[in-house]
Amino acid sequence: MIGAFAWLTTGRLAAAALQAVTFGALAVLVGPAELGVVGSAVAVLTVLQAVFDLGLSAYVVRTRAEAPDDGRVRAAVVLNRLTTAPLLAAALVAAWLVTAALGDGLGAAVLPLAVWAAAERNAETVAGVAIADGRASLATANLVVRRAVAAAGFAALCAAGTDPVLAYGVAMAAGSLMSVAWLNAANRTRLPEGGRAPLGHVLREARPFWVNTVAVQARTLDVPVVAATGGAVVGGLYSLASRATVPLRLVPTSLALALLPHATRAVGVAARRRVLTHLAWLVAGVAVAYLALAAWVPALVDAVPVLDEYRPAVVPVQILLLALPFGAVASVCTALLQGYGDAAFVSRAAVAMSAVCLVGAGVGAVLAGAEGAAVAFGGALVLQAALLATRLVRHHRAEDERPTRAGAPVREEVRP
């Protein structure tokens, strides 16, 4: 587990750093209002990715780890392909509607982001096969190269005089198209040769994962919600704060991805306690790093004069950084509970906390601008972490109290 986490975290941090640099360069080249429109479009498209994901990205990892030759894995990959074209069509419409609603004259410049959304979602789902097989290095290399192509493409297009927003969308799309071609080719010979399971059966099994994925990603709508309630400039400041912390949000995401196969296979008190021991140290390290970064943010802005226009985003960034350790706890608990077969509870908790996040972000933006929205987002993470941790404690208490037969634990569900 530690090896997979190291690969995924290192790669995701490198990839997210490249993405943050690309988005930061875009922020320098355009004003806060335009950046708010782009950030809102990306947020809406991210939610669409989750909707069309159908829960398959997490389902593939868990099912492949549990039964590598199961026909459900092939069926999930087929469903992933079938939903890519509809996602592209929906993303094109959504991107156009966002620019029409928020204005700023961007028009067709954001439409290439629809191609990015469809291709990246396909790639992320297929990458689950490699992660479950223990080939985290393949998934990591693919992600880093994807972001590197996007960063290099953005720089080249801007140097050639292309509009920055259009250059950003085209570069992101190019990186994702390369990525999806690579991953599908790498996994083509590793899928089960036998018949696939019925698609309807896979959809039913993946439903709890889907609800959780949509609910979690719905929180990215906080950016357009803040832009709509607080204005384009407040939306731009909050968008920068939100996007700047994305690399750090990927650390607990990587931990959860690496953990899910191990949680699925862990049976018995001793095995689960070993997993928890590793996790406690990893989460503690993540929390210390985030707190140090929160203290360092003002000095970073002072050292980079081009960021002076975004100085009002410093406090929102610090608030989000202070909340991210709770996001790490929530991600870890989510993976453990899904691995223990409690995905339904996880999905219900995610739906409730996403509603709290979005309503709070809108109210917070009206009352206190970007800072108020950041407090609402952080509060939702704290509540979700507490809710999932309490559920996890109930699971482990039930495991401790479970009767045994010939030394083997008797399985017993924790009821809602």
Short mmCIF file of C-alpha atoms in Angstrom, two decimals:
data_model
loop_
_atom_site.label_atom_id
_atom_site.label_comp_id
_atom_site.label_asym_id
_atom_site.label_seq_id
_atom_site.Cartn_x
_atom_site.Cartn_y
_atom_site.Cartn_z
CA MET A 1 0.00 0.00 0.00
CA ILE A 2 2.81 2.43 0.92
CA GLY A 3 4.50 1.85 -2.45
CA ALA A 4 1.32 2.49 -4.41
CA PHE A 5 0.61 5.57 -2.31
CA ALA A 6 4.14 6.89 -2.89
CA TRP A 7 3.83 6.43 -6.65
CA LEU A 8 0.38 7.94 -6.86
CA THR A 9 1.12 10.84 -4.53
CA THR A 10 4.44 11.76 -6.14
CA GLY A 11 2.95 11.59 -9.61
CA ARG A 12 -0.24 13.43 -8.70
CA LEU A 13 1.69 16.17 -6.93
CA ALA A 14 3.99 16.60 -9.94
CA ALA A 15 1.02 16.59 -12.31
CA ALA A 16 -0.96 18.97 -10.11
CA ALA A 17 2.02 21.30 -9.84
CA LEU A 18 2.18 21.42 -13.65
CA GLN A 19 -1.56 22.09 -13.78
CA ALA A 20 -1.29 24.78 -11.10
CA VAL A 21 1.51 26.50 -13.01
CA THR A 22 -0.57 26.39 -16.19
CA PHE A 23 -3.64 27.80 -14.43
CA GLY A 24 -1.47 30.37 -12.65
CA ALA A 25 -0.03 31.50 -15.98
CA LEU A 26 -3.58 31.86 -17.28
CA ALA A 27 -4.45 33.95 -14.20
CA VAL A 28 -1.55 36.30 -14.96
CA LEU A 29 -2.56 36.66 -18.62
CA VAL A 30 -6.27 37.34 -17.94
CA GLY A 31 -8.08 39.29 -15.24
CA PRO A 32 -10.01 37.93 -12.22
CA ALA A 33 -13.36 38.23 -14.05
CA GLU A 34 -12.24 36.10 -17.02
CA LEU A 35 -10.54 33.65 -14.68
CA GLY A 36 -13.82 33.31 -12.80
CA VAL A 37 -15.61 32.35 -16.01
CA VAL A 38 -12.98 29.74 -16.90
CA GLY A 39 -12.99 28.39 -13.34
CA SER A 40 -16.79 28.15 -13.41
CA ALA A 41 -16.71 26.28 -16.71
CA VAL A 42 -14.12 23.83 -15.39
CA ALA A 43 -16.22 23.29 -12.26
CA VAL A 44 -19.39 22.53 -14.23
CA LEU A 45 -17.51 20.19 -16.56
CA THR A 46 -15.97 18.38 -13.56
CA VAL A 47 -19.46 17.68 -12.23
CA LEU A 48 -20.51 16.40 -15.65
CA GLN A 49 -17.51 14.07 -15.60
CA ALA A 50 -18.78 12.62 -12.33
CA VAL A 51 -22.33 12.27 -13.65
CA PHE A 52 -21.21 10.33 -16.72
CA ASP A 53 -18.63 8.36 -14.71
CA LEU A 54 -21.52 6.26 -13.31
CA GLY A 55 -19.30 5.31 -10.36
CA LEU A 56 -17.14 3.17 -12.66
CA SER A 57 -13.77 4.71 -11.72
CA ALA A 58 -14.02 3.49 -8.10
CA TYR A 59 -15.99 0.37 -9.03
CA VAL A 60 -13.26 -0.81 -11.44
CA VAL A 61 -10.56 -0.52 -8.75
CA ARG A 62 -12.59 -2.42 -6.15
CA THR A 63 -13.88 -5.14 -8.49
CA ARG A 64 -10.53 -5.73 -10.19
CA ALA A 65 -8.81 -6.02 -6.78
CA GLU A 66 -11.49 -8.42 -5.52
CA ALA A 67 -11.75 -10.62 -8.65
CA PRO A 68 -9.17 -9.82 -11.38
CA ASP A 69 -10.74 -12.07 -14.05
CA ASP A 70 -14.35 -11.11 -13.39
CA GLY A 71 -16.37 -10.20 -16.48
CA ARG A 72 -17.72 -7.17 -14.60
CA VAL A 73 -14.41 -5.39 -15.17
CA ARG A 74 -14.71 -5.71 -18.96
CA ALA A 75 -18.33 -4.60 -18.79
CA ALA A 76 -17.33 -1.51 -16.80
CA VAL A 77 -14.68 -0.61 -19.39
CA VAL A 78 -17.27 -1.01 -22.18
CA LEU A 79 -19.67 1.28 -20.31
CA ASN A 80 -16.86 3.78 -19.93
CA ARG A 81 -16.43 3.90 -23.70
CA LEU A 82 -20.16 4.10 -24.41
CA THR A 83 -20.60 7.15 -22.20
CA THR A 84 -17.67 9.16 -23.60
CA ALA A 85 -19.48 10.57 -26.67
CA PRO A 86 -22.60 11.62 -24.71
CA LEU A 87 -20.34 13.31 -22.16
CA LEU A 88 -18.62 15.25 -24.93
CA ALA A 89 -21.96 16.47 -26.30
CA ALA A 90 -23.23 17.48 -22.86
CA ALA A 91 -19.94 19.20 -22.04
CA LEU A 92 -20.08 21.31 -25.21
CA VAL A 93 -23.57 22.52 -24.31
CA ALA A 94 -22.62 23.15 -20.68
CA ALA A 95 -19.47 25.12 -21.57
CA TRP A 96 -21.44 27.34 -23.94
CA LEU A 97 -24.18 27.92 -21.34
CA VAL A 98 -21.64 28.94 -18.67
CA THR A 99 -20.05 31.53 -20.93
CA ALA A 100 -23.46 32.79 -22.01
CA ALA A 101 -24.61 33.13 -18.39
CA LEU A 102 -21.45 34.75 -16.99
CA GLY A 103 -20.56 36.65 -20.15
CA ASP A 104 -17.17 38.36 -20.48
CA GLY A 105 -17.11 37.71 -24.22
CA LEU A 106 -15.23 34.40 -24.10
CA GLY A 107 -17.70 32.56 -26.34
CA ALA A 108 -16.17 29.60 -28.17
CA ALA A 109 -12.79 29.98 -26.45
CA VAL A 110 -13.83 27.61 -23.64
CA LEU A 111 -15.36 24.92 -25.89
CA PRO A 112 -12.13 22.86 -26.23
CA LEU A 113 -12.44 22.20 -22.49
CA ALA A 114 -15.36 19.90 -23.37
CA VAL A 115 -12.93 17.62 -25.22
CA TRP A 116 -10.66 17.68 -22.18
CA ALA A 117 -13.56 16.68 -19.90
CA ALA A 118 -14.61 13.68 -22.02
CA ALA A 119 -11.10 12.35 -22.69
CA GLU A 120 -9.83 12.79 -19.14
CA ARG A 121 -12.82 11.05 -17.59
CA ASN A 122 -12.29 8.06 -19.91
CA ALA A 123 -8.60 7.93 -19.00
CA GLU A 124 -9.17 8.13 -15.24
CA THR A 125 -11.58 5.19 -15.32
CA VAL A 126 -9.26 2.97 -17.36
CA ALA A 127 -6.37 3.92 -15.07
CA GLY A 128 -8.25 2.10 -12.29
CA VAL A 129 -7.35 -1.23 -13.90
CA ALA A 130 -3.64 -0.45 -13.62
CA ILE A 131 -3.98 0.76 -10.02
CA ALA A 132 -5.85 -2.38 -8.93
CA ASP A 133 -3.21 -4.54 -10.65
CA GLY A 134 -0.43 -2.88 -8.69
CA ARG A 135 0.83 -0.94 -11.73
CA ALA A 136 0.56 2.47 -10.08
CA SER A 137 3.68 3.55 -11.96
CA LEU A 138 1.80 3.34 -15.28
CA ALA A 139 -1.11 5.43 -14.02
CA THR A 140 1.33 7.93 -12.50
CA ALA A 141 3.47 8.29 -15.61
CA ASN A 142 0.38 8.73 -17.75
CA LEU A 143 -0.97 11.51 -15.54
CA VAL A 144 2.33 13.40 -15.37
CA VAL A 145 2.84 13.23 -19.13
CA ARG A 146 -0.78 14.37 -19.64
CA ARG A 147 -0.19 17.50 -17.58
CA ALA A 148 3.25 18.11 -19.11
CA VAL A 149 1.80 18.03 -22.63
CA ALA A 150 -0.90 20.49 -21.55
CA ALA A 151 1.62 22.87 -19.94
CA ALA A 152 3.98 22.75 -22.92
CA GLY A 153 1.13 23.17 -25.37
CA PHE A 154 -0.25 26.17 -23.46
CA ALA A 155 3.16 27.85 -23.44
CA ALA A 156 3.69 27.20 -27.15
CA LEU A 157 0.24 28.47 -28.16
CA CYS A 158 0.54 31.62 -26.05
CA ALA A 159 3.99 32.30 -27.51
CA ALA A 160 2.41 32.03 -30.98
CA GLY A 161 -0.13 34.72 -30.05
CA THR A 162 -3.18 32.52 -29.38
CA ASP A 163 -5.84 33.87 -27.03
CA PRO A 164 -4.86 32.58 -23.51
CA VAL A 165 -8.27 31.07 -22.73
CA LEU A 166 -8.42 29.25 -26.07
CA ALA A 167 -4.80 28.13 -25.66
CA TYR A 168 -5.60 26.73 -22.22
CA GLY A 169 -8.56 24.69 -23.50
CA VAL A 170 -6.74 23.34 -26.57
CA ALA A 171 -3.66 22.37 -24.55
CA MET A 172 -5.71 20.59 -21.88
CA ALA A 173 -7.64 18.71 -24.57
CA ALA A 174 -4.45 17.64 -26.36
CA GLY A 175 -2.93 16.24 -23.16
CA SER A 176 -6.06 14.26 -22.30
CA LEU A 177 -6.44 12.79 -25.81
CA MET A 178 -2.86 11.53 -25.69
CA SER A 179 -3.49 10.10 -22.23
CA VAL A 180 -6.63 8.17 -23.11
CA ALA A 181 -5.03 6.61 -26.19
CA TRP A 182 -2.02 5.47 -24.16
CA LEU A 183 -4.00 3.92 -21.29
CA ASN A 184 -6.49 2.08 -23.46
CA ALA A 185 -3.65 0.60 -25.52
CA ALA A 186 -1.74 -0.44 -22.37
CA ASN A 187 -4.75 -2.21 -20.83
CA ARG A 188 -6.21 -3.83 -23.94
CA THR A 189 -4.46 -7.19 -23.43
CA ARG A 190 -4.93 -7.28 -19.64
CA LEU A 191 -8.71 -7.44 -19.49
CA PRO A 192 -10.46 -10.81 -19.03
CA GLU A 193 -10.82 -12.77 -22.26
CA GLY A 194 -14.16 -14.34 -21.31
CA GLY A 195 -17.61 -12.89 -21.73
CA ARG A 196 -18.55 -9.68 -19.99
CA ALA A 197 -21.19 -9.33 -17.32
CA PRO A 198 -24.55 -7.71 -18.18
CA LEU A 199 -24.18 -3.94 -18.32
CA GLY A 200 -27.31 -3.44 -16.20
CA HIS A 201 -25.85 -5.58 -13.42
CA VAL A 202 -22.68 -3.48 -13.36
CA LEU A 203 -24.70 -0.26 -13.29
CA ARG A 204 -26.66 -1.47 -10.27
CA GLU A 205 -23.52 -2.51 -8.37
CA ALA A 206 -21.73 0.75 -9.19
CA ARG A 207 -24.65 2.97 -8.13
CA PRO A 208 -23.40 3.72 -4.56
CA PHE A 209 -19.98 4.66 -5.95
CA TRP A 210 -21.69 6.86 -8.54
CA VAL A 211 -23.76 8.73 -5.95
CA ASN A 212 -20.64 9.36 -3.86
CA THR A 213 -18.60 10.52 -6.87
CA VAL A 214 -21.29 12.92 -8.08
CA ALA A 215 -21.87 14.29 -4.59
CA VAL A 216 -18.17 14.90 -3.96
CA GLN A 217 -17.55 16.48 -7.37
CA ALA A 218 -20.69 18.61 -7.01
CA ARG A 219 -18.69 20.63 -4.52
CA THR A 220 -16.69 22.05 -7.42
CA LEU A 221 -19.86 23.97 -8.25
CA ASP A 222 -18.87 26.21 -5.35
CA VAL A 223 -16.93 28.32 -7.86
CA PRO A 224 -19.91 29.20 -10.12
CA VAL A 225 -22.13 29.52 -7.02
CA VAL A 226 -19.70 32.06 -5.53
CA ALA A 227 -19.43 33.87 -8.88
CA ALA A 228 -23.22 34.04 -9.16
CA THR A 229 -23.84 35.27 -5.60
CA GLY A 230 -20.71 37.31 -4.92
CA GLY A 231 -19.94 38.66 -8.39
CA ALA A 232 -17.37 37.84 -11.07
CA VAL A 233 -14.38 39.34 -9.22
CA VAL A 234 -15.16 37.48 -5.97
CA GLY A 235 -15.69 34.35 -8.08
CA GLY A 236 -12.29 34.86 -9.70
CA LEU A 237 -10.52 35.26 -6.35
CA TYR A 238 -12.23 32.20 -4.93
CA SER A 239 -11.53 30.25 -8.12
CA LEU A 240 -7.82 30.98 -7.78
CA ALA A 241 -7.86 29.87 -4.14
CA SER A 242 -9.76 26.72 -5.05
CA ARG A 243 -7.55 25.81 -8.00
CA ALA A 244 -4.36 26.62 -6.09
CA THR A 245 -5.23 24.01 -3.46
CA VAL A 246 -6.17 21.30 -5.99
CA PRO A 247 -2.64 19.78 -5.95
CA LEU A 248 -2.93 19.26 -2.19
CA ARG A 249 -6.43 17.80 -2.45
CA LEU A 250 -4.93 15.13 -4.71
CA VAL A 251 -2.77 13.74 -1.89
CA PRO A 252 -5.69 12.26 0.09
CA THR A 253 -7.29 11.22 -3.21
CA SER A 254 -4.15 9.26 -4.06
CA LEU A 255 -4.13 7.74 -0.59
CA ALA A 256 -7.75 6.64 -1.01
CA LEU A 257 -7.03 5.09 -4.42
CA ALA A 258 -4.04 3.19 -3.08
CA LEU A 259 -6.02 2.11 -0.03
CA LEU A 260 -9.18 0.79 -1.70
CA PRO A 261 -7.71 -2.51 -3.00
CA HIS A 262 -6.11 -3.22 0.40
CA ALA A 263 -9.28 -2.36 2.32
CA THR A 264 -11.22 -4.68 0.00
CA ARG A 265 -8.85 -7.58 0.70
CA ALA A 266 -8.37 -6.90 4.45
CA VAL A 267 -10.26 -9.47 6.52
CA GLY A 268 -10.11 -9.67 10.29
CA VAL A 269 -9.15 -7.35 13.12
CA ALA A 270 -5.37 -7.67 12.74
CA ALA A 271 -5.35 -6.94 8.99
CA ARG A 272 -7.56 -3.89 9.36
CA ARG A 273 -5.53 -2.53 12.26
CA ARG A 274 -2.34 -2.80 10.19
CA VAL A 275 -3.98 -0.73 7.47
CA LEU A 276 -5.15 1.86 10.02
CA THR A 277 -1.69 2.15 11.58
CA HIS A 278 -0.12 3.05 8.24
CA LEU A 279 -2.92 5.50 7.55
CA ALA A 280 -2.61 7.30 10.87
CA TRP A 281 1.02 8.17 10.18
CA LEU A 282 0.35 9.19 6.59
CA VAL A 283 -2.57 11.47 7.49
CA ALA A 284 -0.57 13.06 10.31
CA GLY A 285 2.25 13.86 7.90
CA VAL A 286 -0.18 15.36 5.41
CA ALA A 287 -1.72 17.57 8.10
CA VAL A 288 1.67 18.95 9.23
CA ALA A 289 2.62 19.79 5.65
CA TYR A 290 -0.67 21.61 5.01
CA LEU A 291 -0.37 23.70 8.18
CA ALA A 292 3.18 24.74 7.22
CA LEU A 293 2.02 25.76 3.74
CA ALA A 294 -0.81 27.85 5.17
CA ALA A 295 1.73 29.88 7.14
CA TRP A 296 3.96 30.27 4.05
CA VAL A 297 1.34 31.60 1.59
CA PRO A 298 1.69 35.35 2.37
CA ALA A 299 5.47 35.18 1.87
CA LEU A 300 4.95 33.48 -1.50
CA VAL A 301 2.64 36.25 -2.71
CA ASP A 302 5.13 38.89 -1.56
CA ALA A 303 7.89 37.12 -3.49
CA VAL A 304 5.92 37.01 -6.79
CA PRO A 305 4.91 40.56 -7.79
CA VAL A 306 2.65 39.43 -10.66
CA LEU A 307 0.30 37.91 -8.07
CA ASP A 308 -0.33 41.25 -6.38
CA GLU A 309 -3.71 41.57 -8.14
CA TYR A 310 -4.78 38.37 -6.38
CA ARG A 311 -3.60 39.37 -2.88
CA PRO A 312 -7.21 39.27 -1.58
CA ALA A 313 -7.15 35.50 -2.30
CA VAL A 314 -4.47 34.86 0.35
CA VAL A 315 -6.86 34.41 3.27
CA PRO A 316 -9.22 32.08 1.32
CA VAL A 317 -6.20 29.95 0.35
CA GLN A 318 -5.10 29.75 3.99
CA ILE A 319 -8.60 28.78 5.14
CA LEU A 320 -8.80 25.99 2.56
CA LEU A 321 -5.33 24.72 3.52
CA LEU A 322 -6.35 24.53 7.18
CA ALA A 323 -9.44 22.51 6.20
CA LEU A 324 -7.66 20.05 3.90
CA PRO A 325 -6.40 17.72 6.68
CA PHE A 326 -10.05 17.01 7.44
CA GLY A 327 -10.49 16.26 3.74
CA ALA A 328 -7.67 13.72 4.06
CA VAL A 329 -9.49 12.05 6.96
CA ALA A 330 -12.73 11.98 4.94
CA SER A 331 -10.99 10.46 1.89
CA VAL A 332 -9.34 7.73 3.95
CA CYS A 333 -12.59 6.87 5.77
CA THR A 334 -14.42 6.81 2.43
CA ALA A 335 -12.00 4.27 0.96
CA LEU A 336 -12.09 2.09 4.07
CA LEU A 337 -15.88 2.09 4.30
CA GLN A 338 -16.23 1.33 0.59
CA GLY A 339 -13.75 -1.51 0.96
CA TYR A 340 -15.78 -2.84 3.91
CA GLY A 341 -18.94 -2.86 1.80
CA ASP A 342 -20.53 0.28 3.29
CA ALA A 343 -20.59 2.36 0.08
CA ALA A 344 -24.27 3.25 0.52
CA PHE A 345 -23.63 5.13 3.77
CA VAL A 346 -20.64 6.90 2.22
CA SER A 347 -22.79 8.11 -0.68
CA ARG A 348 -25.51 9.44 1.63
CA ALA A 349 -22.95 11.33 3.71
CA ALA A 350 -21.37 12.81 0.58
CA VAL A 351 -24.73 14.06 -0.72
CA ALA A 352 -25.57 15.74 2.59
CA MET A 353 -22.17 17.41 2.97
CA SER A 354 -22.12 18.64 -0.64
CA ALA A 355 -25.46 20.34 -0.07
CA VAL A 356 -24.03 21.99 3.06
CA CYS A 357 -20.96 23.08 1.09
CA LEU A 358 -22.83 24.66 -1.83
CA VAL A 359 -25.48 26.43 0.24
CA GLY A 360 -22.83 27.63 2.65
CA ALA A 361 -20.58 28.88 -0.17
CA GLY A 362 -23.39 30.95 -1.63
CA VAL A 363 -24.36 32.46 1.72
CA GLY A 364 -20.73 32.95 2.72
CA ALA A 365 -19.94 34.79 -0.52
CA VAL A 366 -22.80 37.20 0.10
CA LEU A 367 -21.82 37.83 3.72
CA ALA A 368 -18.01 37.83 3.54
CA GLY A 369 -16.88 37.39 -0.07
CA ALA A 370 -14.28 34.76 -0.96
CA GLU A 371 -13.30 34.32 2.70
CA GLY A 372 -16.86 33.42 3.70
CA ALA A 373 -17.14 30.90 0.87
CA ALA A 374 -13.85 29.29 1.93
CA VAL A 375 -15.07 28.96 5.53
CA ALA A 376 -18.23 27.20 4.29
CA PHE A 377 -16.20 24.77 2.16
CA GLY A 378 -13.89 24.01 5.06
CA GLY A 379 -16.80 23.51 7.44
CA ALA A 380 -18.32 20.92 5.12
CA LEU A 381 -15.03 18.96 5.11
CA VAL A 382 -14.89 19.01 8.92
CA LEU A 383 -18.47 17.73 9.21
CA GLN A 384 -17.93 14.97 6.64
CA ALA A 385 -14.73 13.80 8.33
CA ALA A 386 -16.48 13.60 11.70
CA LEU A 387 -19.45 11.71 10.25
CA LEU A 388 -17.36 9.12 8.37
CA ALA A 389 -14.87 8.65 11.23
CA THR A 390 -17.75 7.92 13.61
CA ARG A 391 -19.10 5.31 11.20
CA LEU A 392 -15.67 3.74 10.84
CA VAL A 393 -15.31 3.47 14.62
CA ARG A 394 -18.62 1.58 14.72
CA HIS A 395 -17.30 -0.86 12.11
CA HIS A 396 -14.17 -1.59 14.12
CA ARG A 397 -16.06 -1.97 17.37
CA ALA A 398 -18.35 -4.48 15.67
CA GLU A 399 -15.27 -6.31 14.37
CA ASP A 400 -13.76 -6.45 17.88
CA GLU A 401 -16.98 -7.79 19.40
CA ARG A 402 -17.66 -10.31 16.65
CA PRO A 403 -17.68 -13.98 17.73
CA THR A 404 -15.17 -16.29 16.11
CA ARG A 405 -15.28 -19.88 14.93
CA ALA A 406 -12.00 -21.77 14.86
CA GLY A 407 -10.20 -18.44 14.94
CA ALA A 408 -11.94 -17.05 11.87
CA PRO A 409 -14.12 -13.95 12.15
CA VAL A 410 -17.82 -14.25 11.42
CA ARG A 411 -18.92 -11.46 9.08
CA GLU A 412 -21.50 -9.04 10.38
CA GLU A 413 -22.70 -5.79 8.85
CA VAL A 414 -22.93 -2.48 10.68
CA ARG A 415 -26.52 -1.37 10.26
CA PRO A 416 -27.44 2.25 9.54
#
